[in-house]
Amino acid sequence: MDLHYLRIFYEVAKEKSFTKAANKLYINQSAVSIQVKKFEEILNSKLFDRSSKKIKLTYTGEALFKMAEEIFEKVKRAEREMDRIINLDKAKISIGATSVIGEPLLPLLMKGFIELHDEIEYDITISTKAWLLKLLKEGELDILLIDEEHITDPNLEVITVGSVPYLLVGTKNNQKLEVICKEPLISRKNIYNNDRAISNLEDKNHVCFNTKIPVLGNLGVIKGMVKEGIGNVILPYYAVYKEIQNDEFKVIRTIDEVTDSYQIVITKDKKNLAHIIKFINFVKNFKL
């Protein structure tokens, strides 16, 4: 398969226009049409349904477009990586993280990693999972650290690390669970493991939290509510590690039956780069 023909087909299918594809490729429209037909002859298969007034792919064309999209995304990532290496003359890692991982964990991870590998530069993006995954696929990011997500994309490699228990924490010392249950309980909204941890704590100790405050959003806001005395909170250990070490939060109960991990996500074409391997190995071996 000639990549020159594949690129022309891909641009026409992507732009849904022979004219727009021609402008993007800096060739005239007739040349685009001729080369698409030549490509169809080479493949011995129709790629576009010419009975329709609009640009419409055949079943074969749809399948080829999806494969071509993966190929040219990888080419784009390779170009960006080479530009970065040439311009910097050293390795650089672009790291993306969700706030629930980035806020408590990333500073600790980066401090330890820089001490071992000061030859590697990095930049960081904190955002939502959906946006981070988009940037990863486009080559803007090299590696993600996210709270657990079911990812089935064959071009991505997902490594689960850092399994820790859930904790019920607050700001007061030595409170009985029967007393704690009468105080508001803050938790992350729509997080399956959080709900499991609450249910496990209630069932195991035969108690029920009277007031529950689910919060959808920033981890810093949730912890700020606890610090202000609004209520107690159930979170994974990595999310409250710093506050426990600084004696801001007291551990009321450890819920060993429910654990939480986070994930490293990379594109498979970058998993063998030396600086990426160094970062992954560091994160895999990192202990709080």
Protein backbone atom coordinates (compact mmCIF):
# COMPACT_ATOMS: atom_id res chain seq x y z
CA MET A 1 0.00 0.00 0.00
CA ASP A 2 1.41 3.38 -1.08
CA LEU A 3 1.34 5.86 1.81
CA HIS A 4 1.09 8.76 -0.67
CA TYR A 5 -2.27 7.44 -1.93
CA LEU A 6 -3.34 6.60 1.61
CA ARG A 7 -2.69 10.19 2.74
CA ILE A 8 -4.79 11.62 -0.12
CA PHE A 9 -7.64 9.19 0.59
CA TYR A 10 -7.43 9.99 4.32
CA GLU A 11 -7.64 13.76 3.81
CA VAL A 12 -10.62 13.46 1.45
CA ALA A 13 -12.45 11.19 3.90
CA LYS A 14 -11.54 13.41 6.86
CA GLU A 15 -12.53 16.69 5.19
CA LYS A 16 -15.52 15.10 3.40
CA SER A 17 -14.50 17.19 0.41
CA PHE A 18 -12.16 16.73 -2.57
CA THR A 19 -11.71 20.52 -2.76
CA LYS A 20 -10.76 20.96 0.91
CA ALA A 21 -8.40 17.97 0.74
CA ALA A 22 -6.75 19.42 -2.38
CA ASN A 23 -6.22 22.78 -0.64
CA LYS A 24 -4.77 21.08 2.42
CA LEU A 25 -2.42 18.97 0.30
CA TYR A 26 -1.49 21.88 -2.02
CA ILE A 27 -2.49 20.02 -5.20
CA ASN A 28 -5.38 20.63 -7.58
CA GLN A 29 -8.74 18.91 -7.21
CA SER A 30 -8.50 16.91 -10.43
CA ALA A 31 -5.20 15.40 -9.25
CA VAL A 32 -6.85 14.36 -5.99
CA SER A 33 -9.73 12.67 -7.86
CA ILE A 34 -7.35 10.88 -10.23
CA GLN A 35 -5.14 9.60 -7.42
CA VAL A 36 -8.10 8.40 -5.34
CA LYS A 37 -9.33 6.41 -8.37
CA LYS A 38 -5.81 5.02 -8.87
CA PHE A 39 -5.74 3.99 -5.20
CA GLU A 40 -9.08 2.20 -5.61
CA GLU A 41 -7.65 0.34 -8.63
CA ILE A 42 -4.60 -0.71 -6.62
CA LEU A 43 -6.83 -2.01 -3.81
CA ASN A 44 -9.38 -3.41 -6.27
CA SER A 45 -12.15 -1.93 -4.13
CA LYS A 46 -14.39 1.15 -4.13
CA LEU A 47 -13.67 3.50 -1.23
CA PHE A 48 -16.28 6.19 -1.95
CA ASP A 49 -19.95 5.82 -2.85
CA ARG A 50 -20.23 8.00 -5.95
CA SER A 51 -24.02 7.55 -6.24
CA SER A 52 -24.41 10.08 -3.39
CA LYS A 53 -24.09 13.86 -3.86
CA LYS A 54 -22.20 14.12 -0.57
CA ILE A 55 -18.86 12.46 0.13
CA LYS A 56 -19.79 9.07 1.52
CA LEU A 57 -17.47 6.17 2.34
CA THR A 58 -18.21 2.58 1.42
CA TYR A 59 -17.91 -0.11 4.08
CA THR A 60 -14.33 -0.77 2.88
CA GLY A 61 -13.62 2.96 2.92
CA GLU A 62 -14.86 3.28 6.51
CA ALA A 63 -12.61 0.43 7.65
CA LEU A 64 -9.59 1.86 5.83
CA PHE A 65 -10.25 5.37 7.18
CA LYS A 66 -10.16 4.12 10.78
CA MET A 67 -6.85 2.35 10.17
CA ALA A 68 -5.42 5.35 8.32
CA GLU A 69 -6.44 7.61 11.21
CA GLU A 70 -4.39 5.49 13.62
CA ILE A 71 -1.40 5.53 11.26
CA PHE A 72 -1.35 9.30 10.76
CA GLU A 73 -1.95 9.99 14.46
CA LYS A 74 1.21 7.98 15.13
CA VAL A 75 3.08 9.90 12.43
CA LYS A 76 1.97 13.20 14.01
CA ARG A 77 3.12 12.02 17.44
CA ALA A 78 6.49 10.96 16.00
CA GLU A 79 6.96 14.35 14.33
CA ARG A 80 6.19 16.20 17.56
CA GLU A 81 8.53 13.98 19.56
CA MET A 82 11.39 14.54 17.10
CA ASP A 83 10.79 18.31 17.08
CA ARG A 84 10.88 18.31 20.87
CA ILE A 85 14.11 16.28 21.05
CA ILE A 86 15.81 18.38 18.37
CA ASN A 87 14.76 21.70 19.90
CA LEU A 88 15.57 20.76 23.49
CA ASP A 89 18.49 18.42 22.77
CA LYS A 90 17.26 16.38 25.74
CA ALA A 91 14.33 14.18 26.70
CA LYS A 92 11.08 15.72 27.92
CA ILE A 93 7.94 14.08 29.29
CA SER A 94 4.52 15.71 29.00
CA ILE A 95 2.43 14.38 31.88
CA GLY A 96 -1.34 14.63 32.23
CA ALA A 97 -3.23 13.90 35.44
CA THR A 98 -6.75 14.11 36.82
CA SER A 99 -7.12 16.38 39.84
CA VAL A 100 -7.79 13.49 42.23
CA ILE A 101 -4.35 12.08 41.32
CA GLY A 102 -2.53 15.29 40.47
CA GLU A 103 -3.35 17.26 43.61
CA PRO A 104 -2.21 14.74 46.26
CA LEU A 105 0.25 12.53 44.37
CA LEU A 106 1.95 14.32 41.50
CA PRO A 107 4.10 16.68 43.62
CA LEU A 108 5.46 13.69 45.56
CA LEU A 109 6.08 11.68 42.40
CA MET A 110 7.84 14.53 40.60
CA LYS A 111 10.03 15.39 43.58
CA GLY A 112 11.31 11.81 43.77
CA PHE A 113 11.67 11.41 40.01
CA ILE A 114 13.62 14.67 39.55
CA GLU A 115 16.06 13.65 42.28
CA LEU A 116 16.86 10.49 40.30
CA HIS A 117 16.61 11.88 36.75
CA ASP A 118 17.42 15.57 36.55
CA GLU A 119 18.43 15.05 32.90
CA ILE A 120 14.74 14.75 31.92
CA GLU A 121 12.51 17.79 31.60
CA TYR A 122 8.73 17.66 31.95
CA ASP A 123 5.53 19.66 31.78
CA ILE A 124 2.19 18.92 33.44
CA THR A 125 -1.48 19.25 32.49
CA ILE A 126 -4.30 18.78 35.01
CA SER A 127 -7.71 18.22 33.45
CA THR A 128 -10.60 15.79 32.98
CA LYS A 129 -10.06 12.20 31.84
CA ALA A 130 -11.81 12.79 28.51
CA TRP A 131 -9.67 15.79 27.62
CA LEU A 132 -6.44 14.15 28.79
CA LEU A 133 -7.14 11.03 26.70
CA LYS A 134 -7.78 13.25 23.66
CA LEU A 135 -4.45 15.04 24.16
CA LEU A 136 -2.66 11.71 24.66
CA LYS A 137 -4.01 10.30 21.39
CA GLU A 138 -3.06 13.50 19.54
CA GLY A 139 0.50 13.34 20.86
CA GLU A 140 0.27 16.46 23.04
CA LEU A 141 0.83 14.31 26.14
CA ASP A 142 3.16 11.36 26.64
CA ILE A 143 1.72 9.75 29.73
CA LEU A 144 -1.37 10.00 31.94
CA LEU A 145 -1.94 9.39 35.62
CA ILE A 146 -5.66 8.95 36.21
CA ASP A 147 -8.00 7.39 38.73
CA GLU A 148 -9.23 4.01 37.56
CA GLU A 149 -11.02 3.95 34.22
CA HIS A 150 -12.15 1.07 32.00
CA ILE A 151 -10.16 1.70 28.80
CA THR A 152 -10.43 -0.65 25.80
CA ASP A 153 -8.55 1.33 23.13
CA PRO A 154 -6.11 -1.12 21.45
CA ASN A 155 -3.58 1.69 20.87
CA LEU A 156 -3.28 2.46 24.57
CA GLU A 157 -1.49 0.56 27.30
CA VAL A 158 -2.91 0.80 30.81
CA ILE A 159 -0.88 -0.10 33.91
CA THR A 160 -2.67 -0.21 37.27
CA VAL A 161 -0.52 0.81 40.25
CA GLY A 162 -0.68 2.04 43.84
CA SER A 163 -3.41 -0.08 45.44
CA VAL A 164 -4.31 1.46 48.83
CA PRO A 165 -7.21 1.13 51.30
CA TYR A 166 -9.99 3.64 51.82
CA LEU A 167 -9.93 5.68 55.02
CA LEU A 168 -12.55 7.50 57.05
CA VAL A 169 -10.78 10.66 58.24
CA GLY A 170 -11.67 13.84 60.10
CA THR A 171 -10.07 16.58 62.16
CA LYS A 172 -10.91 15.31 65.65
CA ASN A 173 -9.08 12.74 67.79
CA ASN A 174 -10.44 9.50 69.24
CA GLN A 175 -14.09 9.74 68.23
CA LYS A 176 -16.31 6.67 68.42
CA LEU A 177 -17.98 5.57 65.21
CA GLU A 178 -21.40 5.88 66.84
CA VAL A 179 -20.70 9.59 67.37
CA ILE A 180 -19.13 10.05 63.92
CA CYS A 181 -22.27 8.66 62.25
CA LYS A 182 -24.28 11.58 63.60
CA GLU A 183 -21.95 14.03 61.83
CA PRO A 184 -22.11 14.76 58.07
CA LEU A 185 -20.15 12.38 55.83
CA ILE A 186 -18.55 13.92 52.72
CA SER A 187 -17.72 11.69 49.77
CA ARG A 188 -16.90 11.89 46.06
CA LYS A 189 -20.10 11.70 44.04
CA ASN A 190 -20.61 8.92 41.45
CA ILE A 191 -17.43 7.04 42.45
CA TYR A 192 -18.21 3.33 42.73
CA ASN A 193 -15.43 2.45 45.19
CA ASN A 194 -16.37 5.36 47.44
CA ASP A 195 -19.93 4.04 47.66
CA ARG A 196 -18.63 0.53 48.36
CA ALA A 197 -16.38 1.81 51.15
CA ILE A 198 -19.28 3.61 52.83
CA SER A 199 -21.55 0.55 52.57
CA ASN A 200 -18.80 -1.73 53.89
CA LEU A 201 -18.17 0.53 56.89
CA GLU A 202 -21.88 0.75 57.70
CA ASP A 203 -22.57 -2.97 57.29
CA LYS A 204 -19.50 -4.16 59.17
CA ASN A 205 -20.09 -1.87 62.16
CA HIS A 206 -23.92 -1.94 62.11
CA VAL A 207 -24.17 1.84 61.85
CA CYS A 208 -25.71 4.32 59.43
CA PHE A 209 -24.49 7.82 58.55
CA ASN A 210 -27.42 10.17 59.09
CA THR A 211 -26.26 12.91 56.69
CA LYS A 212 -24.26 12.28 53.52
CA ILE A 213 -22.85 15.07 51.37
CA PRO A 214 -21.80 13.80 47.92
CA VAL A 215 -19.51 16.25 46.10
CA LEU A 216 -18.89 16.14 42.36
CA GLY A 217 -15.66 17.91 41.52
CA ASN A 218 -12.35 19.07 42.87
CA LEU A 219 -10.62 17.02 45.58
CA GLY A 220 -9.24 20.19 47.15
CA VAL A 221 -12.79 21.44 47.79
CA ILE A 222 -13.74 18.18 49.50
CA LYS A 223 -10.70 18.29 51.79
CA GLY A 224 -11.28 21.98 52.43
CA MET A 225 -14.78 21.16 53.70
CA VAL A 226 -13.30 18.68 56.17
CA LYS A 227 -10.72 21.21 57.36
CA GLU A 228 -13.51 23.72 57.96
CA GLY A 229 -15.29 21.21 60.20
CA ILE A 230 -18.27 20.63 57.89
CA GLY A 231 -17.93 16.86 58.14
CA ASN A 232 -15.70 13.81 57.86
CA VAL A 233 -14.72 12.14 54.61
CA ILE A 234 -14.03 8.72 53.08
CA LEU A 235 -11.18 8.80 50.54
CA PRO A 236 -8.37 6.49 49.34
CA TYR A 237 -5.16 6.73 51.34
CA TYR A 238 -3.17 8.40 48.55
CA ALA A 239 -5.70 11.27 48.48
CA VAL A 240 -5.22 12.17 52.16
CA TYR A 241 -1.64 10.99 52.73
CA LYS A 242 -0.20 14.51 53.03
CA GLU A 243 -2.84 15.69 55.50
CA ILE A 244 -2.34 12.61 57.69
CA GLN A 245 1.44 13.09 57.70
CA ASN A 246 0.97 16.76 58.63
CA ASP A 247 -1.48 15.79 61.40
CA GLU A 248 -4.28 17.82 59.77
CA PHE A 249 -6.47 14.71 59.40
CA LYS A 250 -6.93 11.88 61.91
CA VAL A 251 -7.66 8.35 60.75
CA ILE A 252 -10.98 7.23 62.26
CA ARG A 253 -11.25 3.90 60.43
CA THR A 254 -9.26 2.00 57.81
CA ILE A 255 -11.43 0.11 55.31
CA ASP A 256 -9.08 -2.63 54.12
CA GLU A 257 -11.85 -4.51 52.28
CA VAL A 258 -12.13 -1.76 49.65
CA THR A 259 -9.01 -0.56 47.85
CA ASP A 260 -8.33 2.01 45.16
CA SER A 261 -5.62 2.24 42.55
CA TYR A 262 -4.59 4.72 39.91
CA GLN A 263 -3.50 4.07 36.35
CA ILE A 264 -0.63 4.92 34.05
CA VAL A 265 -1.84 5.30 30.46
CA ILE A 266 0.48 5.58 27.44
CA THR A 267 0.24 5.09 23.69
CA LYS A 268 1.87 1.80 22.71
CA ASP A 269 4.22 3.49 20.23
CA LYS A 270 5.93 5.35 23.11
CA LYS A 271 6.20 2.58 25.68
CA ASN A 272 9.75 1.64 24.64
CA LEU A 273 11.23 5.16 24.84
CA ALA A 274 13.97 5.23 27.47
CA HIS A 275 12.72 8.29 29.39
CA ILE A 276 9.14 6.96 29.42
CA ILE A 277 10.36 3.60 30.77
CA LYS A 278 12.27 5.41 33.54
CA PHE A 279 9.16 7.33 34.61
CA ILE A 280 6.87 4.29 34.49
CA ASN A 281 9.29 2.18 36.54
CA PHE A 282 9.61 4.96 39.11
CA VAL A 283 5.83 5.32 39.48
CA LYS A 284 5.33 1.52 39.68
CA ASN A 285 7.87 1.28 42.51
CA PHE A 286 6.77 4.43 44.34
CA LYS A 287 5.52 3.85 47.90
CA LEU A 288 3.77 6.35 50.12
